[in-house]
Tab-separated table of C-alpha atoms in Angstrom:
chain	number	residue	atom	x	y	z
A	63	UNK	CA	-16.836	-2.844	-2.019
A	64	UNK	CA	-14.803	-1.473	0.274
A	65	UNK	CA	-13.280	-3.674	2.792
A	66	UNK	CA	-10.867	-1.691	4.689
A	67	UNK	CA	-12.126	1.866	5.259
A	68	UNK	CA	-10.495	5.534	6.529
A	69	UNK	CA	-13.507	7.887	6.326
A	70	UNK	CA	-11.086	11.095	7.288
A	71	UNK	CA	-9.239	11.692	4.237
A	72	UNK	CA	-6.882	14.102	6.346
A	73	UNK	CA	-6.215	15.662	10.195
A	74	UNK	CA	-4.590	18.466	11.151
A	75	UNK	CA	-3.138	18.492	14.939
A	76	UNK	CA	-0.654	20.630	16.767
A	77	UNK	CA	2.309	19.741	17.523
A	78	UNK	CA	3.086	17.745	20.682
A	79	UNK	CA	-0.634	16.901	20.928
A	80	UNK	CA	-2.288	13.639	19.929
A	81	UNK	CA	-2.816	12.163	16.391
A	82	UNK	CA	-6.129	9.754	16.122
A	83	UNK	CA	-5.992	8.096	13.251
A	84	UNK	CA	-8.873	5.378	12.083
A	85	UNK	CA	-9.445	2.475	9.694
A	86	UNK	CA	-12.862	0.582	9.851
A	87	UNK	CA	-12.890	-2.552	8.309
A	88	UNK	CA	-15.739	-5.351	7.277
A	89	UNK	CA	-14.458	-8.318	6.810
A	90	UNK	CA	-14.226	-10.589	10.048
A	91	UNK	CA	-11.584	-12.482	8.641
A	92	UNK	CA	-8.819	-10.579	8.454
A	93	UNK	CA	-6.943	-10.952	11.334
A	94	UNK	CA	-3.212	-8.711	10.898
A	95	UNK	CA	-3.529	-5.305	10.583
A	96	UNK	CA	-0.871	-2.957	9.603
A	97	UNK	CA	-0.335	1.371	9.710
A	98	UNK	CA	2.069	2.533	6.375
A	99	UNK	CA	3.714	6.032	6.380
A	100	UNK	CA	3.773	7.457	3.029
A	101	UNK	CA	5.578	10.669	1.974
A	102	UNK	CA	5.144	12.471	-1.339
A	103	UNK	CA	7.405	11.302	-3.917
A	104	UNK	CA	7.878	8.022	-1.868
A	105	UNK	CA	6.375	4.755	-1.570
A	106	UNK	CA	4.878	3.460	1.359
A	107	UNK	CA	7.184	2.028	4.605
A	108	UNK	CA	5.737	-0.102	6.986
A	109	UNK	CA	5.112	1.604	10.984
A	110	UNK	CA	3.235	-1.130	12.718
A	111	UNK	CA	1.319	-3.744	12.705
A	112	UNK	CA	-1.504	-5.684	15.173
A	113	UNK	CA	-2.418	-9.194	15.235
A	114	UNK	CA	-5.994	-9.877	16.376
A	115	UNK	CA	-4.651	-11.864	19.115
A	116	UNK	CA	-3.825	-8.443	20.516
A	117	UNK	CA	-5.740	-5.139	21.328
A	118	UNK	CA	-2.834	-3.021	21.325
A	119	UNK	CA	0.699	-2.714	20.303
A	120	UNK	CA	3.102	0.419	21.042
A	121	UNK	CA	6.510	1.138	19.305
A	122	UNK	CA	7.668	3.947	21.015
A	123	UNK	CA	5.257	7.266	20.242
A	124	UNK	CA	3.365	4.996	17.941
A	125	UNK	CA	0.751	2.711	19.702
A	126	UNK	CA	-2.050	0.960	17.434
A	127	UNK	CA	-5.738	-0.434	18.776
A	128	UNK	CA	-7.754	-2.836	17.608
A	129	UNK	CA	-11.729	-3.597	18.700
A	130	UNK	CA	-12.359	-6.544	17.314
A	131	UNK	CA	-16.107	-6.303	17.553
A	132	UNK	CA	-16.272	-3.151	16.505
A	133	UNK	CA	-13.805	-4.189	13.456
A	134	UNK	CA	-12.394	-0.687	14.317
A	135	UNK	CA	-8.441	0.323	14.537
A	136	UNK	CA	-6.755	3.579	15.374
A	137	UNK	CA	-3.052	4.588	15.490
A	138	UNK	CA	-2.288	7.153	17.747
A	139	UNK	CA	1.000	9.425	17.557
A	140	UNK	CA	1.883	11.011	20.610
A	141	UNK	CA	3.750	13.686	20.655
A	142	UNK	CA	3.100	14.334	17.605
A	143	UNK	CA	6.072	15.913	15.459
A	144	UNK	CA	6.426	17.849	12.405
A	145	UNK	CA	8.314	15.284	10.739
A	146	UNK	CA	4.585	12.388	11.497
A	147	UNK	CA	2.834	14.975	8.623
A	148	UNK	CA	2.539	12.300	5.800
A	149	UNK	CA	-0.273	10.048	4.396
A	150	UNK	CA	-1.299	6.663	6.411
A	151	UNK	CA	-2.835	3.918	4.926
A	152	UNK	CA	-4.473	1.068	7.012
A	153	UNK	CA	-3.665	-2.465	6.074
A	154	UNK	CA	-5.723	-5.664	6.311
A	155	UNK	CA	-5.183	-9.406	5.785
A	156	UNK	CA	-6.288	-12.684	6.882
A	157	UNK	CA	-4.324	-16.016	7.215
A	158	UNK	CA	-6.867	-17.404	4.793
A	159	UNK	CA	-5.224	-14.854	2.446
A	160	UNK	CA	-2.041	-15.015	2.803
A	161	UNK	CA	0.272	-12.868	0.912
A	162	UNK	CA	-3.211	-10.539	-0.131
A	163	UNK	CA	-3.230	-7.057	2.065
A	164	UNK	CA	-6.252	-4.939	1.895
A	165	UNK	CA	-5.458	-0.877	1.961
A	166	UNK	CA	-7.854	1.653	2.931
A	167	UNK	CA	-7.175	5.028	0.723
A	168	UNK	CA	-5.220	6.718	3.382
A	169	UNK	CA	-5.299	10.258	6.034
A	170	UNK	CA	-3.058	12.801	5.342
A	171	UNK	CA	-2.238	14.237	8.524
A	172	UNK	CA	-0.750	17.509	8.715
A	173	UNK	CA	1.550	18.649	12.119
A	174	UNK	CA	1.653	22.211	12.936
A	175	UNK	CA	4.397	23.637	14.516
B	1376	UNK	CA	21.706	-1.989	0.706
B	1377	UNK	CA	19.484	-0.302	-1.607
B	1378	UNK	CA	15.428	-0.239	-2.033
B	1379	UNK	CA	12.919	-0.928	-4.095
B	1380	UNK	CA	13.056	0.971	-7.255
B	1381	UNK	CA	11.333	2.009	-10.248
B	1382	UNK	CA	11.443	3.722	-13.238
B	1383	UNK	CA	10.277	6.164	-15.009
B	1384	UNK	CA	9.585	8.205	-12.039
B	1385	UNK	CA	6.599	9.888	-14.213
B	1386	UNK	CA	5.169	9.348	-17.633
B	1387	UNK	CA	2.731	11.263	-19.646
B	1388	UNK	CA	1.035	9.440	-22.530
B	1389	UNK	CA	-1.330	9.823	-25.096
B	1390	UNK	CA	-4.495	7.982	-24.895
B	1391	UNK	CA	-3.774	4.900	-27.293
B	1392	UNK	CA	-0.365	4.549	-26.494
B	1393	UNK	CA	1.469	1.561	-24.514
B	1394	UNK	CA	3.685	2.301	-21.794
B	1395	UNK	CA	6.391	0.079	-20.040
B	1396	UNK	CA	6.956	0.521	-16.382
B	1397	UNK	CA	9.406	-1.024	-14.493
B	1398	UNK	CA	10.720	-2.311	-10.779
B	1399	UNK	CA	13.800	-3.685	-9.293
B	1400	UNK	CA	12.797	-5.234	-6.338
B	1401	UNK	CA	15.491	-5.516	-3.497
B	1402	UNK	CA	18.197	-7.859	-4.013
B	1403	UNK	CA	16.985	-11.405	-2.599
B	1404	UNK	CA	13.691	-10.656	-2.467
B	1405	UNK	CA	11.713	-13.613	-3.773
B	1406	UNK	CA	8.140	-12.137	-4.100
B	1407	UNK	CA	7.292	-9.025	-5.969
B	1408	UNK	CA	3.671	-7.394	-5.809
B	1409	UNK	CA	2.175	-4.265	-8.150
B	1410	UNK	CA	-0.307	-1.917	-6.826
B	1411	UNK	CA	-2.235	0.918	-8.420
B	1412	UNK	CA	-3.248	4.056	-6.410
B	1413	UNK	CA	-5.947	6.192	-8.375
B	1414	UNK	CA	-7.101	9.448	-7.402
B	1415	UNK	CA	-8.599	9.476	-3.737
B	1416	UNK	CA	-8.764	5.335	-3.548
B	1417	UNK	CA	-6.204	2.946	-1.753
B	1418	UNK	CA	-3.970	0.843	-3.320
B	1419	UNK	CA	-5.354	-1.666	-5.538
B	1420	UNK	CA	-3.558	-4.575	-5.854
B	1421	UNK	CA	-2.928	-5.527	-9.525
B	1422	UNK	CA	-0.561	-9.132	-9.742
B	1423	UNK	CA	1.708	-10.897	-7.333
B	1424	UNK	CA	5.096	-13.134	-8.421
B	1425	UNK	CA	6.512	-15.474	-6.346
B	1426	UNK	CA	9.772	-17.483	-7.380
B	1427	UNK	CA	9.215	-19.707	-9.576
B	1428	UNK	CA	5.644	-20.000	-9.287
B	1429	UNK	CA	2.069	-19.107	-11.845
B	1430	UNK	CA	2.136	-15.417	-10.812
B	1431	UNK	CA	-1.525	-14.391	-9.371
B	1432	UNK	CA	-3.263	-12.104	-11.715
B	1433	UNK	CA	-6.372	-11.400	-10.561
B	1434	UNK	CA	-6.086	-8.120	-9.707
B	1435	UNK	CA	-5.146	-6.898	-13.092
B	1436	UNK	CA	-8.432	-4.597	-14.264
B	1437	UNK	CA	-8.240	-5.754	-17.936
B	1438	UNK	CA	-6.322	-7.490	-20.699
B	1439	UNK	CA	-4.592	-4.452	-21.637
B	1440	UNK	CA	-2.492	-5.115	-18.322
B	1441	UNK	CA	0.172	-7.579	-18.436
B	1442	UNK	CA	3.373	-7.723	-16.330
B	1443	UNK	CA	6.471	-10.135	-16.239
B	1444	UNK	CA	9.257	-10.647	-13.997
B	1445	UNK	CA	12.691	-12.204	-15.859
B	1446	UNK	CA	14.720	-13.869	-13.840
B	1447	UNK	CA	13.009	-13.445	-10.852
B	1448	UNK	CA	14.307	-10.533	-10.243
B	1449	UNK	CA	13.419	-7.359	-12.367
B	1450	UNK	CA	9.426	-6.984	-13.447
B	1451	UNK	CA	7.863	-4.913	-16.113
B	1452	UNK	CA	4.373	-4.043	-16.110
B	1453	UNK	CA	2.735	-3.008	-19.787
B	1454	UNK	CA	-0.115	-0.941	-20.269
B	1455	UNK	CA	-1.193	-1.590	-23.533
B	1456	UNK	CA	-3.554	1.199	-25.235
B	1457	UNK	CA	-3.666	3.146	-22.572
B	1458	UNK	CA	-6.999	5.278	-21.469
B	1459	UNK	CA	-7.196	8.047	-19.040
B	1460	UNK	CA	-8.689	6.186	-15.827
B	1461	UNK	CA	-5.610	4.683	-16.220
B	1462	UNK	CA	-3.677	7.688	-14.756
B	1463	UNK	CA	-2.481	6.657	-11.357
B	1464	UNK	CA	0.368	6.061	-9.478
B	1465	UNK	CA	1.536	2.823	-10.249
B	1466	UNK	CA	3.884	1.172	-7.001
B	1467	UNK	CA	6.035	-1.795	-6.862
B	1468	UNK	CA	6.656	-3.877	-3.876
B	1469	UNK	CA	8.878	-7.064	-2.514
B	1470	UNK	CA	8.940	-8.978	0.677
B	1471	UNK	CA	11.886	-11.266	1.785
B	1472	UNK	CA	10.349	-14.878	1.196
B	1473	UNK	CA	6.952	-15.620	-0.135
B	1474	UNK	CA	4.902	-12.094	1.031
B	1475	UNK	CA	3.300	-15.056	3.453
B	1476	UNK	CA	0.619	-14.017	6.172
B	1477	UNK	CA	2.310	-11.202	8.450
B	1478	UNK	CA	5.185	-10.270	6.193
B	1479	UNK	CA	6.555	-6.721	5.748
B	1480	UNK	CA	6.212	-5.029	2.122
B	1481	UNK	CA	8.598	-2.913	0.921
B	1482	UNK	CA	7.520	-0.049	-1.445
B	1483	UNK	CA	9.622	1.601	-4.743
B	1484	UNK	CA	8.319	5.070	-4.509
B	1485	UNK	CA	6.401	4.088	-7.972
B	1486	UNK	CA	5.418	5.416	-11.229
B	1487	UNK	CA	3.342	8.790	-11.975
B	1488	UNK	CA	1.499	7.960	-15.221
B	1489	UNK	CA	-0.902	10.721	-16.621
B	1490	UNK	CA	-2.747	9.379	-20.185
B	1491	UNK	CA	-3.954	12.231	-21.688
């Protein structure tokens, strides 16, 4: 069972346009979500995060929403740059679960230049 | 100061064999977590240490898996007759204090292991 969900396994945009990237999730628990950055040969670093108290939180060209009642996020990169192309994995947890994060299996996105 | 790392960077096995992998977490760091990444899935969490503590296991798919962390630092995770769906891409992480609710993770860039 799934719990944490990204149904696009990849995206391609041009640069200096918009990246939308989703992560569905079931369980009405969780209640911090989190966006990782992975690039080949690495391991995952942390981008940003949401707490449920919130519907949105930017960091500079990075800005992640959350509908709770949809149990829907999306990070969106704009501009995007050459240098965003990389896998992102959504991240779940609940207080209940405490140190237990939930990942989805990731969107490569691709940037054209 | 320096990262999460692990070692070997890839392994290929033979179906049968056990395999060692291990992860240095970053200095300080009192919680260590391993994570598997097969093929097209997310990461599946395997076992979390913290300090002193009964590590949590229940993530680990079988008895075959086993994992220790000495010292509480350095942690080894052992595959023991290894099969092919266990080809994945083994990663290591560590948080600062306990890896409590809302706590960055910080990733090794993990372990390629193929069983053929």
């Amino acid at each position: 069972d799934q719990q944490v969900k990204q149904n696009s396994p990849s995206l391609s945009v041009q640069e200096g346009r918009i990246s939308i990237l989703n992560c569905d999730y079931t369980n009405s628990m969780f209640d911090y979500f989190l966006w990782y950055k992975k690039y080949p040969a690495e391991g995952p670093t942390f981008l940003i995060s949401i707490s449920s108290i919130k519907d949105k939180n930017e960091d500079g060209r990075f800005t992640v929403f959350l509908n709770k009642s949809a149990k829907h996020l999306s990070l969106h990169i704009v501009p995007s740059q050459p240098g965003d192309s990389a896998v992102y994995f959504c991240a779940a947890s609940a207080a209940s679960g405490t140190y237990k994060y939930i990942f989805g299996t990731g969107t490569r996105l691709k940037v054209l230049a | 100061g320096a990262g999460v790392s692990q070692s070997p960077s890839n392994k290929v096995t033979e179906k049968g064999k056990d395999v060692e992998l291990r992860c240095d977490p970053i200095s300080g760091h009192t919680a260590l977590y391993w994570y598997r990444q097969s093929l097209g899935q997310g990461l599946e969490f395997l076992i979390y240490f913290q300090g002193n503590s009964a590590p949590d296991k229940s993530g680990l798919p079988s008895d075959r898996f086993s994992a220790e962390r000495t010292g509480g630092s350095v942690s080894t995770l052992t595959i023991q007759r290894t099969q092919q769906e266990d080809s994945a891409v083994y990663l290591c992480a560590s948080t600062e204090t306990s890896g409590g609710y809302q706590e960055t993770q910080y990733f090794g860039p993990g372990t390629r292991l193929l069983v053929l």
